[in-house]
Every structure is written in structure tokens, then in C-alpha cells.
Short mmCIF file of C-alpha atoms in Angstrom, two decimals:
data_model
loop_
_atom_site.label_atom_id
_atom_site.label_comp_id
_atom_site.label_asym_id
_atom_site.label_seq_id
_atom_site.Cartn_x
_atom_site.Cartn_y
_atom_site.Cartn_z
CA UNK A 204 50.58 3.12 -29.83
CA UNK A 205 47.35 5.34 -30.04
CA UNK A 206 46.88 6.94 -33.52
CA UNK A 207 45.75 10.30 -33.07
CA UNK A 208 43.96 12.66 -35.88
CA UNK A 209 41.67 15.64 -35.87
CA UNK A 210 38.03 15.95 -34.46
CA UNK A 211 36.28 15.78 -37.37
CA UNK A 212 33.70 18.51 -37.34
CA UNK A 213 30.82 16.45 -38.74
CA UNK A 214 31.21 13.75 -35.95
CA UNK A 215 31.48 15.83 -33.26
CA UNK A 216 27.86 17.36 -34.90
CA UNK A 217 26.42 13.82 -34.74
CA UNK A 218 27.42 13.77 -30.78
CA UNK A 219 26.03 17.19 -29.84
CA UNK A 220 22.27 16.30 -30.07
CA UNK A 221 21.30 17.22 -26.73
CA UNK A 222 17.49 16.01 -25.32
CA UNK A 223 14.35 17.99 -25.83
CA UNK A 224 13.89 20.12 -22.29
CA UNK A 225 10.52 19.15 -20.30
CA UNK A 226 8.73 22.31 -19.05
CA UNK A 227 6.39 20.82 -17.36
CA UNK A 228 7.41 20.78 -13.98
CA UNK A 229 5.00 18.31 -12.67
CA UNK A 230 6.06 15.72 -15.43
CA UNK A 231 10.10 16.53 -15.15
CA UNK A 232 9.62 15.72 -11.39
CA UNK A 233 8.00 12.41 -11.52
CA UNK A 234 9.64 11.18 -14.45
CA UNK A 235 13.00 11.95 -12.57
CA UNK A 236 11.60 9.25 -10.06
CA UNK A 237 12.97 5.66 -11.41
CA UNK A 238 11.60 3.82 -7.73
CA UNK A 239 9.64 4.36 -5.14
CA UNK A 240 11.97 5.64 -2.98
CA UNK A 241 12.32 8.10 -5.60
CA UNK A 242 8.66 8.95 -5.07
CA UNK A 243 9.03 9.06 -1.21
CA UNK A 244 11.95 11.46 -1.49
CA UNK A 245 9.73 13.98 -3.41
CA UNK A 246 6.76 13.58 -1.53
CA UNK A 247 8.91 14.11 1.98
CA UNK A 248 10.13 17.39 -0.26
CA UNK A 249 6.64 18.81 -0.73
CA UNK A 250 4.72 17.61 2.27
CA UNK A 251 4.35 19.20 5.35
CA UNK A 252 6.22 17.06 8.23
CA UNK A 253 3.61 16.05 10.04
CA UNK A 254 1.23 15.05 7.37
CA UNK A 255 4.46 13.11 5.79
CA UNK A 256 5.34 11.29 8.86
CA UNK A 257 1.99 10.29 9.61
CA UNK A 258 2.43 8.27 6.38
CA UNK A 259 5.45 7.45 6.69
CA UNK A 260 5.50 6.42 9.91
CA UNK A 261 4.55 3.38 12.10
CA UNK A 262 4.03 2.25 15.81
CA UNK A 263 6.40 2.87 18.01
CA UNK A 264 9.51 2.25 17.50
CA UNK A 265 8.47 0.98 13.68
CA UNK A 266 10.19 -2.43 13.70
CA UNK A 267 7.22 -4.24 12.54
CA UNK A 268 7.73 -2.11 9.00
CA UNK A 269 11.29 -1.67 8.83
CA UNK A 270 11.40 -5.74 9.32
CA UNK A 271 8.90 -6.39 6.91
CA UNK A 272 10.71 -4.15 4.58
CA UNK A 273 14.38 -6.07 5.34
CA UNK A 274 12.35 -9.52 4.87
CA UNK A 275 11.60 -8.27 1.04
CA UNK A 276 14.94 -7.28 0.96
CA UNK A 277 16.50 -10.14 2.09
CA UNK A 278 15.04 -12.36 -0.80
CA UNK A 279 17.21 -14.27 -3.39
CA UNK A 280 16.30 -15.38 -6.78
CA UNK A 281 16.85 -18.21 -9.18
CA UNK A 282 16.33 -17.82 -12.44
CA UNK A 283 15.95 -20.22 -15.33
CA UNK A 284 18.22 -20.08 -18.53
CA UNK A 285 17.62 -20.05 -21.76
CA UNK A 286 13.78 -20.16 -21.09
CA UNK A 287 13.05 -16.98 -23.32
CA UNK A 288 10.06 -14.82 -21.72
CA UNK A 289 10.07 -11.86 -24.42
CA UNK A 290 6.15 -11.01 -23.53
CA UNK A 291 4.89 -11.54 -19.94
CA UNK A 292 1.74 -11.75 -18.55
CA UNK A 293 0.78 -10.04 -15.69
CA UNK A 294 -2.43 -10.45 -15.02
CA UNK A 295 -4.76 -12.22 -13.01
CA UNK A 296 -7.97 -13.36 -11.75
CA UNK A 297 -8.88 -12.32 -8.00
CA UNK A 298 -12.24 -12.68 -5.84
CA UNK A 299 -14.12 -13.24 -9.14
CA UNK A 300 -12.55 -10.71 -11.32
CA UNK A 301 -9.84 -9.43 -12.93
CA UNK A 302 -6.71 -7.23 -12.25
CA UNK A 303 -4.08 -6.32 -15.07
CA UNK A 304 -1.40 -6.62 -11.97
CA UNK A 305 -1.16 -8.56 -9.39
CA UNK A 306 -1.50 -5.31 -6.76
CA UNK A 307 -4.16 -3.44 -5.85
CA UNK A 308 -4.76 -0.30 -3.91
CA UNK A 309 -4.72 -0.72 -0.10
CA UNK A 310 -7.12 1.28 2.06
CA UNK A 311 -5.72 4.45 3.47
CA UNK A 312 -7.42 6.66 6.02
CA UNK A 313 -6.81 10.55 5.79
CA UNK A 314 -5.98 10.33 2.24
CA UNK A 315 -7.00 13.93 0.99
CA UNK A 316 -4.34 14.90 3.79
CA UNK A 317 -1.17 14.01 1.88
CA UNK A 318 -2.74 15.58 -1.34
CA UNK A 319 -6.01 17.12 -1.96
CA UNK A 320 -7.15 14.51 -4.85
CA UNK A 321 -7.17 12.33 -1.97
CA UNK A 322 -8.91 8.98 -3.15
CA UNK A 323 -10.41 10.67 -6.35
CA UNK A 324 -6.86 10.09 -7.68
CA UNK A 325 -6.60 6.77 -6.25
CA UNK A 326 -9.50 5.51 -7.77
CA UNK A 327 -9.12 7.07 -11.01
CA UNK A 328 -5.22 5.44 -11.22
CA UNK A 329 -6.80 2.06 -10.07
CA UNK A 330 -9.17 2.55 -13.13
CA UNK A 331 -7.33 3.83 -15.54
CA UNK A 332 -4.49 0.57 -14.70
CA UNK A 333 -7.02 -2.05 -14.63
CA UNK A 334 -6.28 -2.87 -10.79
CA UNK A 335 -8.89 -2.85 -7.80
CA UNK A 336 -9.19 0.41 -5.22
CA UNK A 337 -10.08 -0.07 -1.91
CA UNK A 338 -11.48 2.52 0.33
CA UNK A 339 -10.90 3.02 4.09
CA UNK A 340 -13.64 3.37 6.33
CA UNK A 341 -11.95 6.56 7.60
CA UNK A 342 -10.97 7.88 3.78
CA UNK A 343 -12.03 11.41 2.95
CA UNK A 344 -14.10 10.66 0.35
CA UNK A 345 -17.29 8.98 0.01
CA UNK A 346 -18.48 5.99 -1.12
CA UNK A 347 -20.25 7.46 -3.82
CA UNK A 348 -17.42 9.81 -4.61
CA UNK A 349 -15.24 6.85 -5.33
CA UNK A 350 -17.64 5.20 -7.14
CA UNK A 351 -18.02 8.04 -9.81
CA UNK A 352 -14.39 8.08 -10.23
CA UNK A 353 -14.15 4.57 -10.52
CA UNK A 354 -17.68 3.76 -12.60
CA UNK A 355 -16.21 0.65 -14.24
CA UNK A 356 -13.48 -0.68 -12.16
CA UNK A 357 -13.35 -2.84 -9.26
CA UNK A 358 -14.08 -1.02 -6.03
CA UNK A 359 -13.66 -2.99 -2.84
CA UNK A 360 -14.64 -1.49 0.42
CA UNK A 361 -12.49 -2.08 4.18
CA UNK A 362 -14.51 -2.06 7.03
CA UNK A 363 -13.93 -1.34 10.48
CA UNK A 364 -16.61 -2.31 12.97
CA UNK A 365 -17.30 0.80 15.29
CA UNK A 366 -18.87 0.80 19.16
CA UNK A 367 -22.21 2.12 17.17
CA UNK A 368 -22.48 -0.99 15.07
CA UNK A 369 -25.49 0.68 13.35
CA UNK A 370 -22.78 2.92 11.54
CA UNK A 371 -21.04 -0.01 10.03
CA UNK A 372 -24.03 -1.36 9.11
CA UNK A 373 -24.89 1.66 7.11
CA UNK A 374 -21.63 1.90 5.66
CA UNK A 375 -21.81 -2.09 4.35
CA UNK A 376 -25.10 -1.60 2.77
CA UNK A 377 -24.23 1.77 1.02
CA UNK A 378 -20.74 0.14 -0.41
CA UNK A 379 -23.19 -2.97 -1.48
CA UNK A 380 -25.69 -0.49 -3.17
CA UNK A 381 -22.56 1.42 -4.88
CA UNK A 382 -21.52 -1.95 -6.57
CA UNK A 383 -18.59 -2.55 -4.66
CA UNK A 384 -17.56 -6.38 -4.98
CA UNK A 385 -15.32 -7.15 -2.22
CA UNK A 386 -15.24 -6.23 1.59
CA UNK A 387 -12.46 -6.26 3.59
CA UNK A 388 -13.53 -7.08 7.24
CA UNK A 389 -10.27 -5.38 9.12
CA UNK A 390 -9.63 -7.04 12.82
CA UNK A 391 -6.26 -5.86 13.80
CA UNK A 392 -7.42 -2.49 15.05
CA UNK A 393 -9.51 -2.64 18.76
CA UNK A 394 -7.68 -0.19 19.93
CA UNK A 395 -5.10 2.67 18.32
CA UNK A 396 -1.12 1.37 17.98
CA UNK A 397 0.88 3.85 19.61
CA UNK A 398 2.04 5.96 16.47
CA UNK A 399 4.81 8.13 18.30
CA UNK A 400 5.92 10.15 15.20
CA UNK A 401 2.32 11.51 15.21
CA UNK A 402 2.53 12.46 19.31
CA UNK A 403 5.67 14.04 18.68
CA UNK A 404 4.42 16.05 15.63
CA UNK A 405 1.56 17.06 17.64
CA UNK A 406 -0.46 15.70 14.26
CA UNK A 407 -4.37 16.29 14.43
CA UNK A 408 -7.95 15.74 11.96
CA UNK A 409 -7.58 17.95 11.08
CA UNK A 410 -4.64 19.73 11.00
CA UNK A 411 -3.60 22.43 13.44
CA UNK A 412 -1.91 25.63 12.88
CA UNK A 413 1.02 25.91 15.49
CA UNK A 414 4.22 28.08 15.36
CA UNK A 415 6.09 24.68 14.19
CA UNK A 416 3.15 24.05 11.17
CA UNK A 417 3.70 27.77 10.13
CA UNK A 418 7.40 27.19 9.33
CA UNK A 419 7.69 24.15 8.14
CA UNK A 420 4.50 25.05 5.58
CA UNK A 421 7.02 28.36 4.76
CA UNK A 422 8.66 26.22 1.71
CA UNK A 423 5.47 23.66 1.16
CA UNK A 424 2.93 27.13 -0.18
CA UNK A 425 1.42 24.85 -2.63
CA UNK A 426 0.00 22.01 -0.06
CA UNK A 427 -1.15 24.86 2.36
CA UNK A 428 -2.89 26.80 -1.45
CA UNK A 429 -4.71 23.22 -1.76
CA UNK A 430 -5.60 22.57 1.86
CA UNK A 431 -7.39 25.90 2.40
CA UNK A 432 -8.99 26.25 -0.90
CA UNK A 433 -10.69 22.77 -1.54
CA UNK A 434 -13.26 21.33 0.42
CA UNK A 435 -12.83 21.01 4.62
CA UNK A 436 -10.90 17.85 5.31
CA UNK A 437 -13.06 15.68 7.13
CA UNK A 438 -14.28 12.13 7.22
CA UNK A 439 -16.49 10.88 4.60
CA UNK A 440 -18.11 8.19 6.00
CA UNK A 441 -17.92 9.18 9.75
CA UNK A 442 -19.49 12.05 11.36
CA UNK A 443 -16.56 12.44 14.32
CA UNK A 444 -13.43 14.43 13.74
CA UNK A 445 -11.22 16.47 15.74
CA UNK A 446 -8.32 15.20 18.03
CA UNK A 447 -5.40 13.03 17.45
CA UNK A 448 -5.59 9.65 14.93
CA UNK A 449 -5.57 7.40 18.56
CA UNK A 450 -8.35 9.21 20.10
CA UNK A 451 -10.24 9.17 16.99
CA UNK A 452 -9.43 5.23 16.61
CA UNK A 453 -10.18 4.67 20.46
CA UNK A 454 -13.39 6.79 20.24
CA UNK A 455 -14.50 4.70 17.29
CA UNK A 456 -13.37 1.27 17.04
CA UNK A 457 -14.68 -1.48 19.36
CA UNK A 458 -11.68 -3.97 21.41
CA UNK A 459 -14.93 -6.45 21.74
CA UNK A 460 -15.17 -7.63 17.76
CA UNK A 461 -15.65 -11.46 17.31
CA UNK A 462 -16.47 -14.00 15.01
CA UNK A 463 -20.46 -13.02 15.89
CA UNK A 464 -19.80 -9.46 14.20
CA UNK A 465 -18.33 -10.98 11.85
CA UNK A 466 -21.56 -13.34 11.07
CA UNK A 467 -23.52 -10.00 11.16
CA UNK A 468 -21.43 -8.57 8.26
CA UNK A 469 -21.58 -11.31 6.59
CA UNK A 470 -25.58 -11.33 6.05
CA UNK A 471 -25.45 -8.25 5.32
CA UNK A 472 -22.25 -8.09 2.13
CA UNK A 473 -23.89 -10.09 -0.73
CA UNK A 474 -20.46 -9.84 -2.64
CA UNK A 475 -16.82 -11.15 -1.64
CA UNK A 476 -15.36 -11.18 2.09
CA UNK A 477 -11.83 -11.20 3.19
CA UNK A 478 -10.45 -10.33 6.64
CA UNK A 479 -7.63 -8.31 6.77
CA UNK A 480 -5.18 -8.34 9.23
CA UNK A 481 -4.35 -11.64 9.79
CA UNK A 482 -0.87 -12.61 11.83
CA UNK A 483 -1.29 -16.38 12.43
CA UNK A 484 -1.63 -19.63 10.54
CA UNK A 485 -4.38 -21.26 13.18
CA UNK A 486 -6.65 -17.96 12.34
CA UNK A 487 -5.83 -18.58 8.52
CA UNK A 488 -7.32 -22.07 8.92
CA UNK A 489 -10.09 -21.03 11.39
CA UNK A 490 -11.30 -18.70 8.70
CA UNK A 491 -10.58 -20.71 5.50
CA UNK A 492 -12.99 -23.45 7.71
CA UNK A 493 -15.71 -20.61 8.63
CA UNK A 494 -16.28 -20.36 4.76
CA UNK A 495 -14.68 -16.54 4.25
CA UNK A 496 -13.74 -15.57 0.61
CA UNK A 497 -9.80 -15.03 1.49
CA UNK A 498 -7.83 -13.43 3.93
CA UNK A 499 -5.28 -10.53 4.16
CA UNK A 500 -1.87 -11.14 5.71
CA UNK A 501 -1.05 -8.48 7.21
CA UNK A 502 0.39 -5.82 10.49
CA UNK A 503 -1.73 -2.82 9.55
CA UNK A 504 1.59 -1.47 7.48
CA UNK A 505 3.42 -1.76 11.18
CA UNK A 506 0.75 0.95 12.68
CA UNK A 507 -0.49 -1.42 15.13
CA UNK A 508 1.04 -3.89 17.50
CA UNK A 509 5.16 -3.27 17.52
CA UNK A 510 7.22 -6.23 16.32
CA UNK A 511 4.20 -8.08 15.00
CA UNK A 512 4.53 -10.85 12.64
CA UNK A 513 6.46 -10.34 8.72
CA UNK A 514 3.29 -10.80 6.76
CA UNK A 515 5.41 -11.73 3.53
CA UNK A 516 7.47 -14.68 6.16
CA UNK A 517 4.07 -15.75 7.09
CA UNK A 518 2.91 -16.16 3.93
CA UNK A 519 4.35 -19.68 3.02
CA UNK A 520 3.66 -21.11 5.84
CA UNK A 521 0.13 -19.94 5.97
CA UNK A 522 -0.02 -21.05 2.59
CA UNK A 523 0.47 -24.79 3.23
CA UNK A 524 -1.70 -24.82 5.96
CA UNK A 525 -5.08 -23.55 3.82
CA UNK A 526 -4.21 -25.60 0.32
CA UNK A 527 -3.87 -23.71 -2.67
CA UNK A 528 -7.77 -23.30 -3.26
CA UNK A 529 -8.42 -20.61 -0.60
CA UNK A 530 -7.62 -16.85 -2.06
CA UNK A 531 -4.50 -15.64 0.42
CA UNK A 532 -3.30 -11.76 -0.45
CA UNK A 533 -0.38 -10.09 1.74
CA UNK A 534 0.92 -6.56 2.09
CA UNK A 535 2.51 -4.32 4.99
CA UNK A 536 6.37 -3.02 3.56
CA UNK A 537 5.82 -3.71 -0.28
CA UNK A 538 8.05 -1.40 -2.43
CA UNK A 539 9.40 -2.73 -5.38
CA UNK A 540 7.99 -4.89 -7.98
CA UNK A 541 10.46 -7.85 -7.15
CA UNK A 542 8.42 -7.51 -3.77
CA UNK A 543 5.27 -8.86 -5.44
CA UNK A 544 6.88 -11.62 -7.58
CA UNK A 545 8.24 -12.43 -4.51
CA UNK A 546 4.87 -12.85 -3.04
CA UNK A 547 3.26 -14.27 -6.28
CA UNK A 548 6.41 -17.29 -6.00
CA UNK A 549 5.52 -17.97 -2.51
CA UNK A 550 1.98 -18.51 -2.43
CA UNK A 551 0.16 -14.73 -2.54
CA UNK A 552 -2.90 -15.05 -4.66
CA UNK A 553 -2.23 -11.21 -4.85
CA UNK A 554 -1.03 -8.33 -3.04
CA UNK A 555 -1.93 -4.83 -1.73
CA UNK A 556 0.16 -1.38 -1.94
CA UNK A 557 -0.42 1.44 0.92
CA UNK A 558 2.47 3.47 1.24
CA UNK A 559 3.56 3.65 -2.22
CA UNK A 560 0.53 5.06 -3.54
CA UNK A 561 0.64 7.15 -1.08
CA UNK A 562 4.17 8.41 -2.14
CA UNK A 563 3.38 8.90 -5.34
CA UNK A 564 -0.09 10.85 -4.45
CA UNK A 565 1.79 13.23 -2.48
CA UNK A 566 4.72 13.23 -5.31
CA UNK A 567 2.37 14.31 -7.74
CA UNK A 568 -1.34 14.04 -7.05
CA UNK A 569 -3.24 11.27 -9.58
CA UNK A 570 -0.20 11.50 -12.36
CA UNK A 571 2.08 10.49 -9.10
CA UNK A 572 -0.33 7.17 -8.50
CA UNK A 573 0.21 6.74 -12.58
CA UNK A 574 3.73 6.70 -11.90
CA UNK A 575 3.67 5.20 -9.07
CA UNK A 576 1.79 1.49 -11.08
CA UNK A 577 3.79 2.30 -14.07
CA UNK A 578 6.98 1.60 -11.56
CA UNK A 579 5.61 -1.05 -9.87
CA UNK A 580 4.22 -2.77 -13.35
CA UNK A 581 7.58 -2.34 -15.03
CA UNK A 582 9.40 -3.62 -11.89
CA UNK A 583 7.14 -6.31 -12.01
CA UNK A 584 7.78 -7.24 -15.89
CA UNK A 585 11.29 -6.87 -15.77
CA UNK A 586 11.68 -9.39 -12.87
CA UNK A 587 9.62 -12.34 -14.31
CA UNK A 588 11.53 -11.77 -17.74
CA UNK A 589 14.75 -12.03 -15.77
CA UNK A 590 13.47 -15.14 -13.72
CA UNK A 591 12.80 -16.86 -17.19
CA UNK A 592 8.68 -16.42 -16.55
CA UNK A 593 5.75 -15.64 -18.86
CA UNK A 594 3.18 -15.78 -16.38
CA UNK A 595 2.36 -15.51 -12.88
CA UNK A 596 1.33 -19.01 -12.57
CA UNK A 597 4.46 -19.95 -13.91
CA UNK A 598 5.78 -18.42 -10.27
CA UNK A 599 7.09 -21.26 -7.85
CA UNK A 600 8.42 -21.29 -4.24
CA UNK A 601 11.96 -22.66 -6.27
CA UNK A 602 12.17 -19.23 -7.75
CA UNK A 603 12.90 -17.36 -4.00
CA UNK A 604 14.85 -18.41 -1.14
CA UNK A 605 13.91 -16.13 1.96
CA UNK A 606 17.38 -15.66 3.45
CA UNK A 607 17.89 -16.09 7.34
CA UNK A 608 18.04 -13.00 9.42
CA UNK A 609 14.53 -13.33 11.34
CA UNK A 610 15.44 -16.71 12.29
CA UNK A 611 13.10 -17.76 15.68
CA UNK A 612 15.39 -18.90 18.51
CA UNK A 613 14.32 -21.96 19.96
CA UNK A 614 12.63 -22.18 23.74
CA UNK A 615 15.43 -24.38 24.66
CA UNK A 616 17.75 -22.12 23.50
CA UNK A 617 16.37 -19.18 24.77
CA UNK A 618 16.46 -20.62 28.48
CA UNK A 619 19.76 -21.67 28.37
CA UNK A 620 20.79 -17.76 26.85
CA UNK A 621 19.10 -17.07 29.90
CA UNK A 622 20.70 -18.81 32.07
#
């Protein structure tokens, strides 16, 4: 039988202490945000649609990222007991330097359209968190720009070669005069993926005003206040804008890049060279062979070619083919920490975030990319405690089993489906 008695007044004191209120608005929002879905589901609050979706969004009918995204998802772990890991270590040693975390910051084009700080913030996150910062060829802010808000840190530069190859030329030797260590020679874009949430949203560089833009800005005042009183949204490397992102792409890019461009770039970088946007493991091996630094797996973040290879199911394979001397990094659907001991376990020398600090910079501008890292890095921390890890090296392929839902059918098979 329950004995009952009398709240006691001075226990029910000790009860009522009640947390200190946050008035900053800004910090009680992204503090609120415990993942980075959290993030996204600000950032679709306070961003105009079409500026949202074009991050958001993919190519056509965005398998490519929403099966990249289940493959992550569809990962099981297996821990070790009673192997204590009260301190981790997450860092690590990448193209010749260092990175507190095994992530970095992907290139994004348009940045300053999600959120005004653009790449500034970017950088300044990257710097501030120890990790690299790439910049897009088609970012908003310049080289230089990035440079000054990243003076110390590791910058690393994506290039995309245009029609006018003079242009990325220029843009190689003004990234090598800025001190930028690492290029990322990008090969998965001749022509513009068909990016239907963009067609549909009528989405332009820049933006235009429309009776649709007008109301959905109605409850977003504070993107429109930033958009019309900073600096015209433009290109900062590239002299063209105006039209949608595919006509832009198809205007600039070139469907007729080869390994001979390739050679040209490579005279000209005197630091590291990867090439991004790699879907097979005979192009792994034809570049580990052609001497490249390292190579990105990766589908563009689904924006490209539909139903394109799962970078992060490509990755051990592609791993076994090159040895474990040749630098391999992966990215396209990454969104929790897990995700990149995931990676780390299976062979990823390191890994690359797009999306995500992309959330978080339209969440809340450069505090939203702090938030953002400090997710990812506690994700991150948590997991290899869990998995019985102090380090990444300690990270094997007997720590993940990639469970079967993408499981290739058989030409055999398939023909007698068929028939």
C-alpha cells in the first residue's frame, strides 16, 4: 500500500527552479535544432520557396539523393564492449594537412542566395572549426573574399572547366596566388541535370519578382530586407548571369572535357588535385594510375544524372580497387555524423558536407554553419564512443554492415523477369 503524506513546501521549492529564458532569438532558434533535419526545417521556415528548393532539391525525380540518403540510413553497427573510449580523436591528416573533423565544406554555387553571408560565413565556420572550405566556381564570392575570411585555414578551390578555357585558367592561377592548397577538378557536369523543382519554381540568377515570389516573400521580410540591401547577387568569378541555373550551366560548361584538360590544369595547380565526381571503380583506378592527388566519390548531391551511382556503396569497392595509399573522399546525401563514421569505417579518407551547411546557413547565417559542425562533430564523437573507438584509424569495415536494399539484379535474372 502507498504511504501518502503532505507536499512538503521546501521540496516542492527545490523542484520549481525553472531555466533561465534565452532572448536572443537567433540563438533560441538554432539551439532548438538537435539535427540537421532540425536545421532544414528552419531554414525551409525562413527561406523563400524557390531559393529553398533549389537547395533542397535534385534532378529530376531526385532518386539519386533520396537513395544515397536511404544507403546511410540503411547502415548497421557493431560495437566493441568493454573497450572504454572516454576521449576521442577526431582528427585527421588530408592532402597534406590537417582537419579537426573528418568533413569539410563542399562547394556550393549561389551561396549568398540562401543567406546573404553567403560563403563569408562558410569560410569563417570552416576556420573557426579547424576544417577545410571549398569554393565553387559559380559561388558569390570571390576568391579573394574567401581568402580574407579564411586567412589561416585551408581553402581548397572546385573547378569547372568552361567553353572559354582562358576563364578557368584565370580562375586556377588566382586560387594558386590566394594560397589555396587543393583543387578540385569537377567532371560530372558537361551539361545541366534536369533540376525540375527549379523549372517549376520558375527559379532564376538572379531572382525574379513574380506575383508567386511576392507572396510567398509576405512571411520571409527578413530574407527579402537582406537581398535588397547588400550587395547585387551575382557571380564572383564569372562575368555571365541572368537566366535559369541550366542555361547558365549549358552556356558555360563544356560536354568536350578530357583527360587533355585535365593535363592543362594540372601544369598550371602547383598544390593538391582531386577530381570530383567520380561514379566508377575503372575511373578510380585510371586516375589513381594518371598520378592525381585523390578523388571525390560522388553524384553532384543527385543534381546531375538521375539514379546515378550511391557514392557511399561505391566507396568500398572503389576502395579495394586503388589500395589504401591513394586519398579517396565521398559525399552526395551526408546528414548525420554516424554518416561519416560510416564512411571513415569503410574506406573514406574523408568526407564533404553540401546541403547541411547549407541548412544551417539559411537557419541562421554563420552561427547556423557553427551549429551546423557543432552537430555534426558531436554526432561524430558520440558514435565512435559508442562503437568502442578512440580514433578514426581505429575505424574498420567490421564496424558497418551496409544492409541490402540496393541489391543489383543479375543479367540472367533480369532476362528471365523479362521473359
Amino acid at each position: 500500500m502507498v504511504t501518502r503524506q503532505v507536499p512538503n513546501p521546501v521540496e516542492l521549492l527545490e523542484l520549481m527552479k525553472f531555466k533561465k529564458p534565452e532572448l536572443n532569438g537567433k540563438k533560441r532558434r538554432l539551439d532548438s535544432a538537435l539535427t540537421i533535419y532540425d536545421l532544414r526545417d528552419i531554414a525551409k521556415r525562413r527561406t523563400p520557396k524557390a531559393a529553398f528548393d533549389y537547395t533542397d532539391g535534385a534532378a529530376e525525380g531526385e532518386l539519386s539523393l533520396s537513395r544515397a540518403r536511404q544507403a546511410f540510413e540503411d547502415v548497421e553497427f557493431h560495437p566493441g564492449i568493454l573497450k572504454p573510449a572516454p576521449t576521442v580523436d577526431t582528427s585527421v591528416e588530408i592532402l597534406g594537412g590537417p582537419s579537426a573533423l573528418p568533413f569539410g565544406i563542399a562547394p556550393t554555387g549561389f551561396t549568398r542566395l540562401m543567406q546573404t553571408e553567403g560563403e563569408t560565413a562558410g569560410a569563417g565556420a570552416a576556420a573557426a572549426a579547424g576544417i577545410p572550405f571549398t569554393l565553387s566556381t559559380l559561388g558569390t564570392t570571390s576568391i579573394e573574399g574567401v581568402k580574407a575570411a579564411n586567412p589561416d585555414g585551408r581553402n581548397w578551390f572546385q573547378l569547372y572547366v568552361m567553353r572559354d578555357r582562358e576563364i578557368s585558367y584565370e580562375l586556377t592561377r588566382r586560387a594558386a596566388a590566394a594560397g589555396f592548397d587543393t583543387l578540385q577538378f569537377t567532371v560530372d557536369t558537361p551539361v545541366a541535370g534536369a533540376r525540375l523543382r527549379d523549372k517549376r519554381n520558375g527559379f532564376s540568377i538572379p531572382p525574379q519578382l513574380t506575383l508567386g515570389t511576392i507572396i510567398n516573400a509576405i512571411p520571409r521580410p527578413w530574407w527579402w530586407f537582406d537581398f535588397l540591401t547588400t550587395p547585387k547577387l551575382e557571380f564572383a568569378s564569372l562575368s555571365t548571369t541572368g537566366g535559369t541555373v541550366g542555361e547558365l550551366l549549358d552556356a558555360a560548361m563544356d560536354p568536350t572535357i578530357s583527360y587533355d584538360d585535365l593535363a592543362v590544369i594540372r601544369d598550371l595547380w602547383p598544390g593538391k588535385i582531386v577530381i570530383k565526381g567520380v561514379q566508377n571503380v575503372e575511373d578510380s583506378v585510371r586516375l589513381r594510375d594518371a598520378g592525381v592527388d585523390g578523388i571525390v566519390l560522388s553524384n553532384h548531391g543527385g543534381r546531375q544524372l538521375d539514379r546515378a551511382p550511391i557514392p557511399f556503396r561505391l566507396l568500398p569497392h572503389v576502395r579495394k580497387a586503388v589500395g589504401d595509399d591513394f586519398t579517396v573522399m565521398v559525399d552526395t546525401g551526408i546528414m548525420n555524423g554516424a554518416d561519416i563514421v560510416a564512411s571513415v569505417a569503410l574506406g573514406a579518407d574523408f568526407t564533404l558536407i553540401g546541403r547541411a551547411y547549407l541548412y544551417g546557413l539559411m537557419a541562421g547565417g554563420r552561427q547556423g554553419v557553427d551549429r551546423t559542425i557543432e552537430i555534426l562533430r558531436t554526432e561524430i564523437e558520440r558514435t565512435m564512443r559508442l562503437l568502442g573507438v578512440s580514433t578514426l584509424a581505429e575505424l574498420e569495415p567490421k564496424h558497418v554492415t551496409q544492409l541490402a536494399r540496393f541489391v543489383p539484379v543479375a543479367a540472367g535474372a533480369a532476362g528471365a523477369l523479362a521473359r
